[in-house]
CSV table of C-alpha atoms in Angstrom, one decimal:
chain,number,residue,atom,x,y,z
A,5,UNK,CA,0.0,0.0,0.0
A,6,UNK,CA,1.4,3.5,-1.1
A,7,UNK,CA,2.2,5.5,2.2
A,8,UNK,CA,2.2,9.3,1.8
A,9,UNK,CA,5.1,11.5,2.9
A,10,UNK,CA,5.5,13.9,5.4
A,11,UNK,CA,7.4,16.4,5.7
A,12,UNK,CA,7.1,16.4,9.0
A,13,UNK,CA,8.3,19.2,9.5
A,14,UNK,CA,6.2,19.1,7.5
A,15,UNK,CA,3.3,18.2,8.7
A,16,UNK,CA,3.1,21.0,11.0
A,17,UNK,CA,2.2,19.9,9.3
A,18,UNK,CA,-0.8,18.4,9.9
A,19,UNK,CA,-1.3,15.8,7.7
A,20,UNK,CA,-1.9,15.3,4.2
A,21,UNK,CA,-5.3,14.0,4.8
A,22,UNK,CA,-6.5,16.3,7.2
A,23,UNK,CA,-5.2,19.7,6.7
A,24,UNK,CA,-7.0,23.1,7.8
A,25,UNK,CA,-8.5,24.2,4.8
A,26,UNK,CA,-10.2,23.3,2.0
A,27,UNK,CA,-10.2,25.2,-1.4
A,28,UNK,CA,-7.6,25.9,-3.6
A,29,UNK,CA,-5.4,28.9,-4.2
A,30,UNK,CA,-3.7,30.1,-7.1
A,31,UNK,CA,-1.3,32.7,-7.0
A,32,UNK,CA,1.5,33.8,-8.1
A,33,UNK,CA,2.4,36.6,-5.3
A,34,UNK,CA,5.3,35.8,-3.5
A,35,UNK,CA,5.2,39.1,-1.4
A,36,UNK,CA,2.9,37.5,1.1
A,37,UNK,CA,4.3,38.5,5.0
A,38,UNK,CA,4.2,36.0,7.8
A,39,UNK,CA,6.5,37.3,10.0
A,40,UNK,CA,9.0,35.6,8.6
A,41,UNK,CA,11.8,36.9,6.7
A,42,UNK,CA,13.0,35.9,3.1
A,43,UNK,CA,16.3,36.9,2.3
A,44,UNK,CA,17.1,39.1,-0.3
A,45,UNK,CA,18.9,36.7,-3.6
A,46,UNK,CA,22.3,36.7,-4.2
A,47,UNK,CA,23.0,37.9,-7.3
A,48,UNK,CA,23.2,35.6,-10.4
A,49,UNK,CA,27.0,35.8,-12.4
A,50,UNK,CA,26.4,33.3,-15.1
A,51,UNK,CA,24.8,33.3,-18.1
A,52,UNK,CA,21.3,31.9,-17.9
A,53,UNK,CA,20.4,28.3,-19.9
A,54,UNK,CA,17.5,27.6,-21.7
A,55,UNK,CA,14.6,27.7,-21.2
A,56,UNK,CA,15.2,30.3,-18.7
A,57,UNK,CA,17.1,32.5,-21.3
A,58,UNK,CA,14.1,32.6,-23.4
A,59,UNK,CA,12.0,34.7,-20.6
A,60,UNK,CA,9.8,33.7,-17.7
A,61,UNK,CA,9.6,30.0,-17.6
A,62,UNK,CA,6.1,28.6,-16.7
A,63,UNK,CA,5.8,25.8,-13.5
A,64,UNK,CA,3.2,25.0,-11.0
A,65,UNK,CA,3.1,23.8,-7.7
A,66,UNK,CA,0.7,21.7,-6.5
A,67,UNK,CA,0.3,21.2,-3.0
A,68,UNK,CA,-1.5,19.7,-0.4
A,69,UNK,CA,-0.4,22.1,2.8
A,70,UNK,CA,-1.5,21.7,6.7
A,71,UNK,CA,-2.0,22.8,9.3
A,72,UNK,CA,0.8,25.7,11.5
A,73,UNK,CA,3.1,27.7,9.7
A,74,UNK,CA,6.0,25.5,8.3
A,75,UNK,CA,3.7,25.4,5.1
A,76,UNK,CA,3.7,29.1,4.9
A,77,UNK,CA,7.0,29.4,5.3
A,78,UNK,CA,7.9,26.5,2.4
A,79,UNK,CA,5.6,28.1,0.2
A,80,UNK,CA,6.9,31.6,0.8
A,81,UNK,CA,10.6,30.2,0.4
A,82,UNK,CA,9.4,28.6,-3.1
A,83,UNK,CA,7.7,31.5,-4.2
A,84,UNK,CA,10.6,34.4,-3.5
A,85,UNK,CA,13.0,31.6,-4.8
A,86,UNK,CA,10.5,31.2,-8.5
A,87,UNK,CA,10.3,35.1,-8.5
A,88,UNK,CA,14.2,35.7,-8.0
A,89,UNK,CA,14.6,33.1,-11.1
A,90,UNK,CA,11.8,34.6,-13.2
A,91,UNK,CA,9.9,31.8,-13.4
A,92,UNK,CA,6.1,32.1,-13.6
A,93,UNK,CA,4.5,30.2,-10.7
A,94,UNK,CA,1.1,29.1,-10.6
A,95,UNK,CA,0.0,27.3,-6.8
A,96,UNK,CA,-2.6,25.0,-6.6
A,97,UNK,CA,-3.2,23.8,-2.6
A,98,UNK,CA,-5.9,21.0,-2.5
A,99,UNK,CA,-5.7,21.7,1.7
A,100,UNK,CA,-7.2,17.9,2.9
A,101,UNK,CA,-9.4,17.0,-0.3
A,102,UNK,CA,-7.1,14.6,-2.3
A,103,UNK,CA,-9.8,14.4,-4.7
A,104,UNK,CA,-8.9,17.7,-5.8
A,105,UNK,CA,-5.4,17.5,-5.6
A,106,UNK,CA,-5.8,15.0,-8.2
A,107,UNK,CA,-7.5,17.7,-10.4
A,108,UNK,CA,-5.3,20.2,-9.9
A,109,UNK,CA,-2.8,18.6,-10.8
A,110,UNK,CA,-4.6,17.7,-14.1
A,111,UNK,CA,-4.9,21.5,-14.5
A,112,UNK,CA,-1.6,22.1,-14.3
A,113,UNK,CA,-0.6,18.9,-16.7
A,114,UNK,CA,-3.5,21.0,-19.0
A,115,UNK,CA,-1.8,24.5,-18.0
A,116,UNK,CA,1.9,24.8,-20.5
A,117,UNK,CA,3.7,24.6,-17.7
A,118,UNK,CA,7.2,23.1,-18.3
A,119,UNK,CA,7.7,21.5,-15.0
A,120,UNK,CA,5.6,20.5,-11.9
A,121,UNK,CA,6.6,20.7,-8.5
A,122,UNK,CA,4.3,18.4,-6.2
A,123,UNK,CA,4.3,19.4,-2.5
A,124,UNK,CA,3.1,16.5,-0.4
A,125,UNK,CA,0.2,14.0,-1.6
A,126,UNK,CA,-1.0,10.6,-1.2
A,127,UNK,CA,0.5,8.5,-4.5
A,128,UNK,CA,-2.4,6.5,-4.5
A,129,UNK,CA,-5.0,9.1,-5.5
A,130,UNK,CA,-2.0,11.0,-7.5
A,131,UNK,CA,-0.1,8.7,-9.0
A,132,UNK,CA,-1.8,8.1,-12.7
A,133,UNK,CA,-1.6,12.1,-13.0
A,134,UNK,CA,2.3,11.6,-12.4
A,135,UNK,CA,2.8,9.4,-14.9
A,136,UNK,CA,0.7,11.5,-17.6
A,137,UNK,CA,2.9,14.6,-16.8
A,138,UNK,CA,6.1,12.5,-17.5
A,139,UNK,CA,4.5,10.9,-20.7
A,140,UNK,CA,3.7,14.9,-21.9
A,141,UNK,CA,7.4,15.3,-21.4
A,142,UNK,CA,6.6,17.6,-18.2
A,143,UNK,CA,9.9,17.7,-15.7
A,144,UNK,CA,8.0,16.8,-12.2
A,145,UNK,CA,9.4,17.2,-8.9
A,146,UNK,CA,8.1,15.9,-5.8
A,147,UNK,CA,8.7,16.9,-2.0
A,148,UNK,CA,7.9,14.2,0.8
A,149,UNK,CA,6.0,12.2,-2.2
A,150,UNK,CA,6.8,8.7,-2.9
A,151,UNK,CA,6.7,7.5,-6.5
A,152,UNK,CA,7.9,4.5,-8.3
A,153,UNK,CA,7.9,6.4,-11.8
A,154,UNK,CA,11.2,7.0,-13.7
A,155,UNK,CA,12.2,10.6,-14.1
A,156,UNK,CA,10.9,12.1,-11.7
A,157,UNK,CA,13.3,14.2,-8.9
A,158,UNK,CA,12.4,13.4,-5.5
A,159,UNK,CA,13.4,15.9,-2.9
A,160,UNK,CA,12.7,15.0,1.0
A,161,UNK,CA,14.3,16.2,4.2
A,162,UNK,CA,16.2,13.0,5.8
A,163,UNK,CA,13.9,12.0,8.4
A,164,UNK,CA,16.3,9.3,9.5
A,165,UNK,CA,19.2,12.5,10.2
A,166,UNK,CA,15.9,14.3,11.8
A,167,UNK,CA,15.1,11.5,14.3
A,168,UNK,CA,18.5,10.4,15.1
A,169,UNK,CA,19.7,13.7,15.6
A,170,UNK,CA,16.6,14.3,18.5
A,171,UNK,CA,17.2,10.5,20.0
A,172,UNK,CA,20.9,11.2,20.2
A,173,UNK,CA,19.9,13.9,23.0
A,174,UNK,CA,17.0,11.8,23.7
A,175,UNK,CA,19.4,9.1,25.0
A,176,UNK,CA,22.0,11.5,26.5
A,177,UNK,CA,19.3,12.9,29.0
A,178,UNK,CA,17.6,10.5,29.9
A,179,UNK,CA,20.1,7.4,30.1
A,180,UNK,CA,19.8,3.3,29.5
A,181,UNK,CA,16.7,1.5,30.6
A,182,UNK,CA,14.5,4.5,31.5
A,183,UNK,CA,10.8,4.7,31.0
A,184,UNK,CA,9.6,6.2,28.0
A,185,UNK,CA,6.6,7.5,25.9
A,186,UNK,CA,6.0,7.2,22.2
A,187,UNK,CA,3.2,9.4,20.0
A,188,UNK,CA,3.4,8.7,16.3
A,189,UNK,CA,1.0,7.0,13.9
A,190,UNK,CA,1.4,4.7,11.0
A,191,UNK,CA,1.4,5.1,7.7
A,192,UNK,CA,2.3,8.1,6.5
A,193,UNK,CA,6.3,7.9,4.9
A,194,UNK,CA,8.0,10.1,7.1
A,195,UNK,CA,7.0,9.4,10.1
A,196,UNK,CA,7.6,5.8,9.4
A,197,UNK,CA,10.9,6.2,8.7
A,198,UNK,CA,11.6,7.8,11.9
A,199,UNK,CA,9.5,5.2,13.3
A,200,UNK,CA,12.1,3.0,12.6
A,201,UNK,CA,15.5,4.9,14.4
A,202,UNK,CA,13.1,5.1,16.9
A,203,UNK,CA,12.6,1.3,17.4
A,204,UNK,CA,16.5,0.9,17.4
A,205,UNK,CA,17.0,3.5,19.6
A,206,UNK,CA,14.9,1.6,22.0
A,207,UNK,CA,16.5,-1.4,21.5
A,208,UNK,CA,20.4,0.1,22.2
A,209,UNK,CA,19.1,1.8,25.2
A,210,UNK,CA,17.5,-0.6,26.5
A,211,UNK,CA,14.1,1.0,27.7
A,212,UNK,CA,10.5,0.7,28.4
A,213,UNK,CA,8.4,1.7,25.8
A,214,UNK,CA,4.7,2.4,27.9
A,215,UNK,CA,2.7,3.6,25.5
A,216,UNK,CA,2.4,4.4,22.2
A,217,UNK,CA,-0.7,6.9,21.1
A,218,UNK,CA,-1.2,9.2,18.7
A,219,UNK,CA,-3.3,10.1,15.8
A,220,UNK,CA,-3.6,13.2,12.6
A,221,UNK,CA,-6.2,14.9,12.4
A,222,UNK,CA,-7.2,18.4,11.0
A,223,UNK,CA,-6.7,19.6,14.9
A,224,UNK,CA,-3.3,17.0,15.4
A,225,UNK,CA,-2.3,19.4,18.7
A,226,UNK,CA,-5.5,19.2,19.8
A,227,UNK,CA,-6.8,16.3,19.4
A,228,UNK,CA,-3.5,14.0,21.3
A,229,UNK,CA,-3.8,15.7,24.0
A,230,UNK,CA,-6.9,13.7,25.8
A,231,UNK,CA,-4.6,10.7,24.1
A,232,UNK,CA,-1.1,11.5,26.3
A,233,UNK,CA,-3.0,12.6,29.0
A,234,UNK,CA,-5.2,9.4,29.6
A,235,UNK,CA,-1.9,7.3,28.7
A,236,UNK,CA,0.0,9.8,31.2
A,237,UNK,CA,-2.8,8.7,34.2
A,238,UNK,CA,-2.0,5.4,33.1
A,239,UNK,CA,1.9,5.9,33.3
A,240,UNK,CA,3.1,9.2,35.2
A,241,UNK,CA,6.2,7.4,35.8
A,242,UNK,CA,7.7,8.1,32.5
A,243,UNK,CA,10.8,10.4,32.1
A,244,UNK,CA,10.4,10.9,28.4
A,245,UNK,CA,8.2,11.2,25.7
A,246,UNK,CA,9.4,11.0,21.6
A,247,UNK,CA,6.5,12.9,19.3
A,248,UNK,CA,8.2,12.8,16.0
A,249,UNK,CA,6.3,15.7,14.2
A,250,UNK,CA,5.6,18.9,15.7
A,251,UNK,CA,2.0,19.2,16.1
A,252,UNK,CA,2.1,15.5,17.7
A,253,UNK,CA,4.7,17.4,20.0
A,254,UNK,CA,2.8,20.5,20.8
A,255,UNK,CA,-0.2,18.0,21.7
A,256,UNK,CA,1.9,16.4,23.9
A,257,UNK,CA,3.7,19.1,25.6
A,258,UNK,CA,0.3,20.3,26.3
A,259,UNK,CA,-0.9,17.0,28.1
A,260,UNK,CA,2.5,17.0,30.3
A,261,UNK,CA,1.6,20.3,31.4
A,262,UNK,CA,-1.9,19.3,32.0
A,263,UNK,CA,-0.9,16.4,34.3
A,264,UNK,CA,1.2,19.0,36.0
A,265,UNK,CA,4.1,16.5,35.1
A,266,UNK,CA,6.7,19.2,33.1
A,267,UNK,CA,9.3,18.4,36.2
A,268,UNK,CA,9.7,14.9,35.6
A,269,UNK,CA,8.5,14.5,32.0
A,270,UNK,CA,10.8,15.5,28.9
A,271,UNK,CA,9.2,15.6,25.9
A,272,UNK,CA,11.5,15.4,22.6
A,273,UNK,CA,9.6,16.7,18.9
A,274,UNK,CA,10.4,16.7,15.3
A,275,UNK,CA,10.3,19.8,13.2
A,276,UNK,CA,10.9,23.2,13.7
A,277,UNK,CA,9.1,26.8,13.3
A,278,UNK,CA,8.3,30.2,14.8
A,279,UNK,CA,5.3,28.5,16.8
A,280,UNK,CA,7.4,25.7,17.5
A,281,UNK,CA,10.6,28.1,19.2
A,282,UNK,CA,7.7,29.7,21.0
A,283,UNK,CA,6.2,26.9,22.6
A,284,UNK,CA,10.0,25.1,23.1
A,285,UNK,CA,11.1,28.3,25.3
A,286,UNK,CA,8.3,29.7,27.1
A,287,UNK,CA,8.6,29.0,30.7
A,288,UNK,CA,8.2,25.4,32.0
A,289,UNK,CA,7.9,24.2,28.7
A,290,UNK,CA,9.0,19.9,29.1
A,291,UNK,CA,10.3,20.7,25.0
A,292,UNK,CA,13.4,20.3,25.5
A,293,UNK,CA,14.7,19.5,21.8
A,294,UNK,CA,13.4,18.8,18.4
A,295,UNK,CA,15.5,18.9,15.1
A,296,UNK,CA,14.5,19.9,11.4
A,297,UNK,CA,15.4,21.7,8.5
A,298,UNK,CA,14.1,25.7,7.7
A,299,UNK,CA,11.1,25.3,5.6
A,300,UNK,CA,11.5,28.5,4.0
A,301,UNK,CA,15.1,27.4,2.7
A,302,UNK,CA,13.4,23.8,1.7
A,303,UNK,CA,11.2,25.4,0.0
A,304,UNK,CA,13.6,28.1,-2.0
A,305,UNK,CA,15.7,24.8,-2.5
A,306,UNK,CA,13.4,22.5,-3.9
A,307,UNK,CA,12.2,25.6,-6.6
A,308,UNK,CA,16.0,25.6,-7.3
A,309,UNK,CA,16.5,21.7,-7.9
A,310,UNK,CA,13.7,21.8,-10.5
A,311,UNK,CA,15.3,25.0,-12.1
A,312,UNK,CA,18.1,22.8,-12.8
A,313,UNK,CA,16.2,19.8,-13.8
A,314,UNK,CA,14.7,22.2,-16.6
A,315,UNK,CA,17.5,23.5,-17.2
A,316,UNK,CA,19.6,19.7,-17.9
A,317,UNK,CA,21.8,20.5,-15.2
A,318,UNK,CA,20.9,18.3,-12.0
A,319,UNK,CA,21.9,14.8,-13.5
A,320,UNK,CA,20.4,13.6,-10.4
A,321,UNK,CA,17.5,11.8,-9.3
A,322,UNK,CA,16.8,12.6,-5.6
A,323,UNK,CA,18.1,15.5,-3.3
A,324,UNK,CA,17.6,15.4,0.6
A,325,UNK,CA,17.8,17.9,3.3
A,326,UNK,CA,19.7,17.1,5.9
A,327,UNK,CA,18.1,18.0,9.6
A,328,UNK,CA,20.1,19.3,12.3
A,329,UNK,CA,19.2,19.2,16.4
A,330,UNK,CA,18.4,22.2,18.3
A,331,UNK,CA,18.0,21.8,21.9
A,332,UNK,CA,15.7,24.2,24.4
A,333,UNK,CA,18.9,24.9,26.2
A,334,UNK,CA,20.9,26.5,23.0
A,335,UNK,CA,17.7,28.3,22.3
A,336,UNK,CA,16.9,30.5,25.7
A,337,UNK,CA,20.8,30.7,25.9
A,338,UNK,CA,21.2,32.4,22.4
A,339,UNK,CA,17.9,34.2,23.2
A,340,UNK,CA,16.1,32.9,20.1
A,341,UNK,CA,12.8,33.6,19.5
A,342,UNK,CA,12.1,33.2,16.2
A,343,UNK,CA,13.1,31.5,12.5
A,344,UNK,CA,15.3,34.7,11.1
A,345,UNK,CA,17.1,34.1,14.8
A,346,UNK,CA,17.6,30.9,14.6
A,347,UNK,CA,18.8,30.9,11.1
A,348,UNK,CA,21.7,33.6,12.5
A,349,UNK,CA,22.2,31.5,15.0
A,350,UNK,CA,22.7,27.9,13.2
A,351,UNK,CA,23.8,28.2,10.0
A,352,UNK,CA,23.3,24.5,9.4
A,353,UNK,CA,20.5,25.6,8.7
A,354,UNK,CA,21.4,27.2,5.5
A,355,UNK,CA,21.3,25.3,2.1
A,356,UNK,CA,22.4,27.7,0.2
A,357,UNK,CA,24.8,25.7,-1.5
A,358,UNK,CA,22.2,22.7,-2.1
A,359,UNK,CA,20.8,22.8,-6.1
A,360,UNK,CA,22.4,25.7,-7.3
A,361,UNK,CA,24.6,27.6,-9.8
A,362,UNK,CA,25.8,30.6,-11.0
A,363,UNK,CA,23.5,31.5,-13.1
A,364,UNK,CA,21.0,31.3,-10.1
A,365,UNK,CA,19.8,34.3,-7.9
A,366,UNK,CA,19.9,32.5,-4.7
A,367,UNK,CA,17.2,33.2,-2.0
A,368,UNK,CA,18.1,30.6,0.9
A,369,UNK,CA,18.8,31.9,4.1
């Protein structure tokens, strides 16, 4: 059975099946402020290729966005990114109605575009409109997609870096055989895969797993909190919890606090965001790390990698982000309370050098 992709950090993603909104948007404004800063592109010294030397080079993005602001971010990366390369952008967002997805990405098969950029989606109800975009001779892209179809570019933070890089403190706090939490759910790709380093983790350190909870939802923060909190009563003796996706964290954090159990319970996420520094460092928060990659630079990337695909220049099939850790204490010591901050801050963050070249106006952070 096809499994969708996260980004998790993306799904802040809520999930791909149960996102905020409904409708879809198309627009090409990539001016749109969220309180989260774009930076201004590096100028471009080489001479542009076709088909970008011909003018503004048609592409669409088709998305199926959630719920908190990593999507907003992405998109707003993406867009600054299409606009600094003079490509013409057309966004579809299905929001939660795969159905439509499915139709908007016919429209933009239908639409001249040259290439298609698919932001999340479940390949089951997408997959036949993948393959009639590579039989038109389309360039397609996917982020956090899984596809079996030859020549397409897949592009995907590394979940496995993400998880492993959050266990590894994980593991250093909290020690061999100690009691521990889990809230994830099956089935979608991402969190699957760092489903797995989880289960290995477990093993080399030897603890208790009590529970396991946790599902998505169009209110994922919400909604696990009567979840954590009933399997909390259950087992109060924990001394960690792993919620591998940030709104599954946020959920979570809130049922520690609820049980009045912040002093003895640590709770370790997935993903990264303005909401998500917010919640890690306000006071007697049990956050305490998380790891992920900056959505707005994923998403400048990602517009970049299919620049180059267009372009004959990638000679490449996949590209991953790596995900770097970023711990409660390294953000209240640097005094980081937002994205642009933490981007200073850590400049792992920046993939500016990932998909690019000189003839490229460069917008990642």
């Amino acid at each position: 059975m096809s499994r969708t992709r996260l980004p998790l950090a993306a799904l802040s993603l809520a999930s791909v099946s149960a996102l905020a909104l409904a409708g879809c948007s198309q627009s090409t404004d990539a001016s749109k402020n969220t309180g989260d800063t774009v930076a201004s592109a590096s100028a471009a010294t080489g001479k542009k290729p076709a088909p970008f030397s011909a003018g503004p080079v048609k592409v669409a993005l088709v998305r199926q966005s959630g719920a908190g602001d990593y999507f907003e971010q992405w998109g707003n990366g993406a867009k600054a990114q299409a606009k600094a390369l003079g490509i013409d952008l057309t966004v579809y967002d299905a929001q939660a109605d795969n159905a439509k997805q499915a139709t908007d990405l016919s429209s933009a098969i239908n639409s001249g575009a040259k290439a298609i950029i698919i932001d999340h989606g479940f390949p089951a109800t997408i997959q036949p409109e993948i393959d009639q975009a590579v039989k038109k001779g389309i360039k397609v892209v996917v982020y956090d997609v899984e596809t079996p179809t030859k020549g397409v570019v897949s592009t995907e933070q590394d979940d496995a870096s993400m998880a492993q890089a959050v266990l590894d403190v994980m593991s250093k706090d909290l020690g061999k055989n100690a009691k521990v939490g889990y809230v994830n759910v099956a089935g979608y790709a991402a969190l699957d895969k760092r489903n797995t380093v989880w289960a290995k983790e477990v093993a080399a350190q030897a603890w208790k797993q009590q529970f396991k909870v946790g599902k998505v939802t169009d209110s994922t923060a919400t909604d696990n909190v009567p979840l954590v909190s009933a399997a909390l009563t259950q087992h109060s003796d924990v001394t960690g919890i792993f919620a591998p996706y940030d709104e599954l964290a946020k959920g979570t954090v809130l049922a520690v606090q609820n049980k009045k159990l912040q002093g003895k319970v640590k709770v370790f996420g997935a993903d990264v965001s303005n909401a998500d520094i917010q919640q890690m460092t306000a006071a007697d928060s049990p956050w305490v790390a998380t790891a992920g990659t900056d959505p707005s630079a994923v998403g400048a990337a990602v517009v970049r990698t299919t620049a180059l695909e267009l372009a004959g220049q990638l000679n490449k099939s996949s590209v991953e982000f790596p995900a770097v850790a970023i711990t409660q204490d390294f953000l209240r010591a640097k005094k980081i309370e937002n994205m642009d901050q933490l981007r200073a801050a850590l400049p792992a963050l920046n993939l500016s050098q990932v998909s690019t070249a000189d003839w490229i106006s460069n917008v990642a952070h």
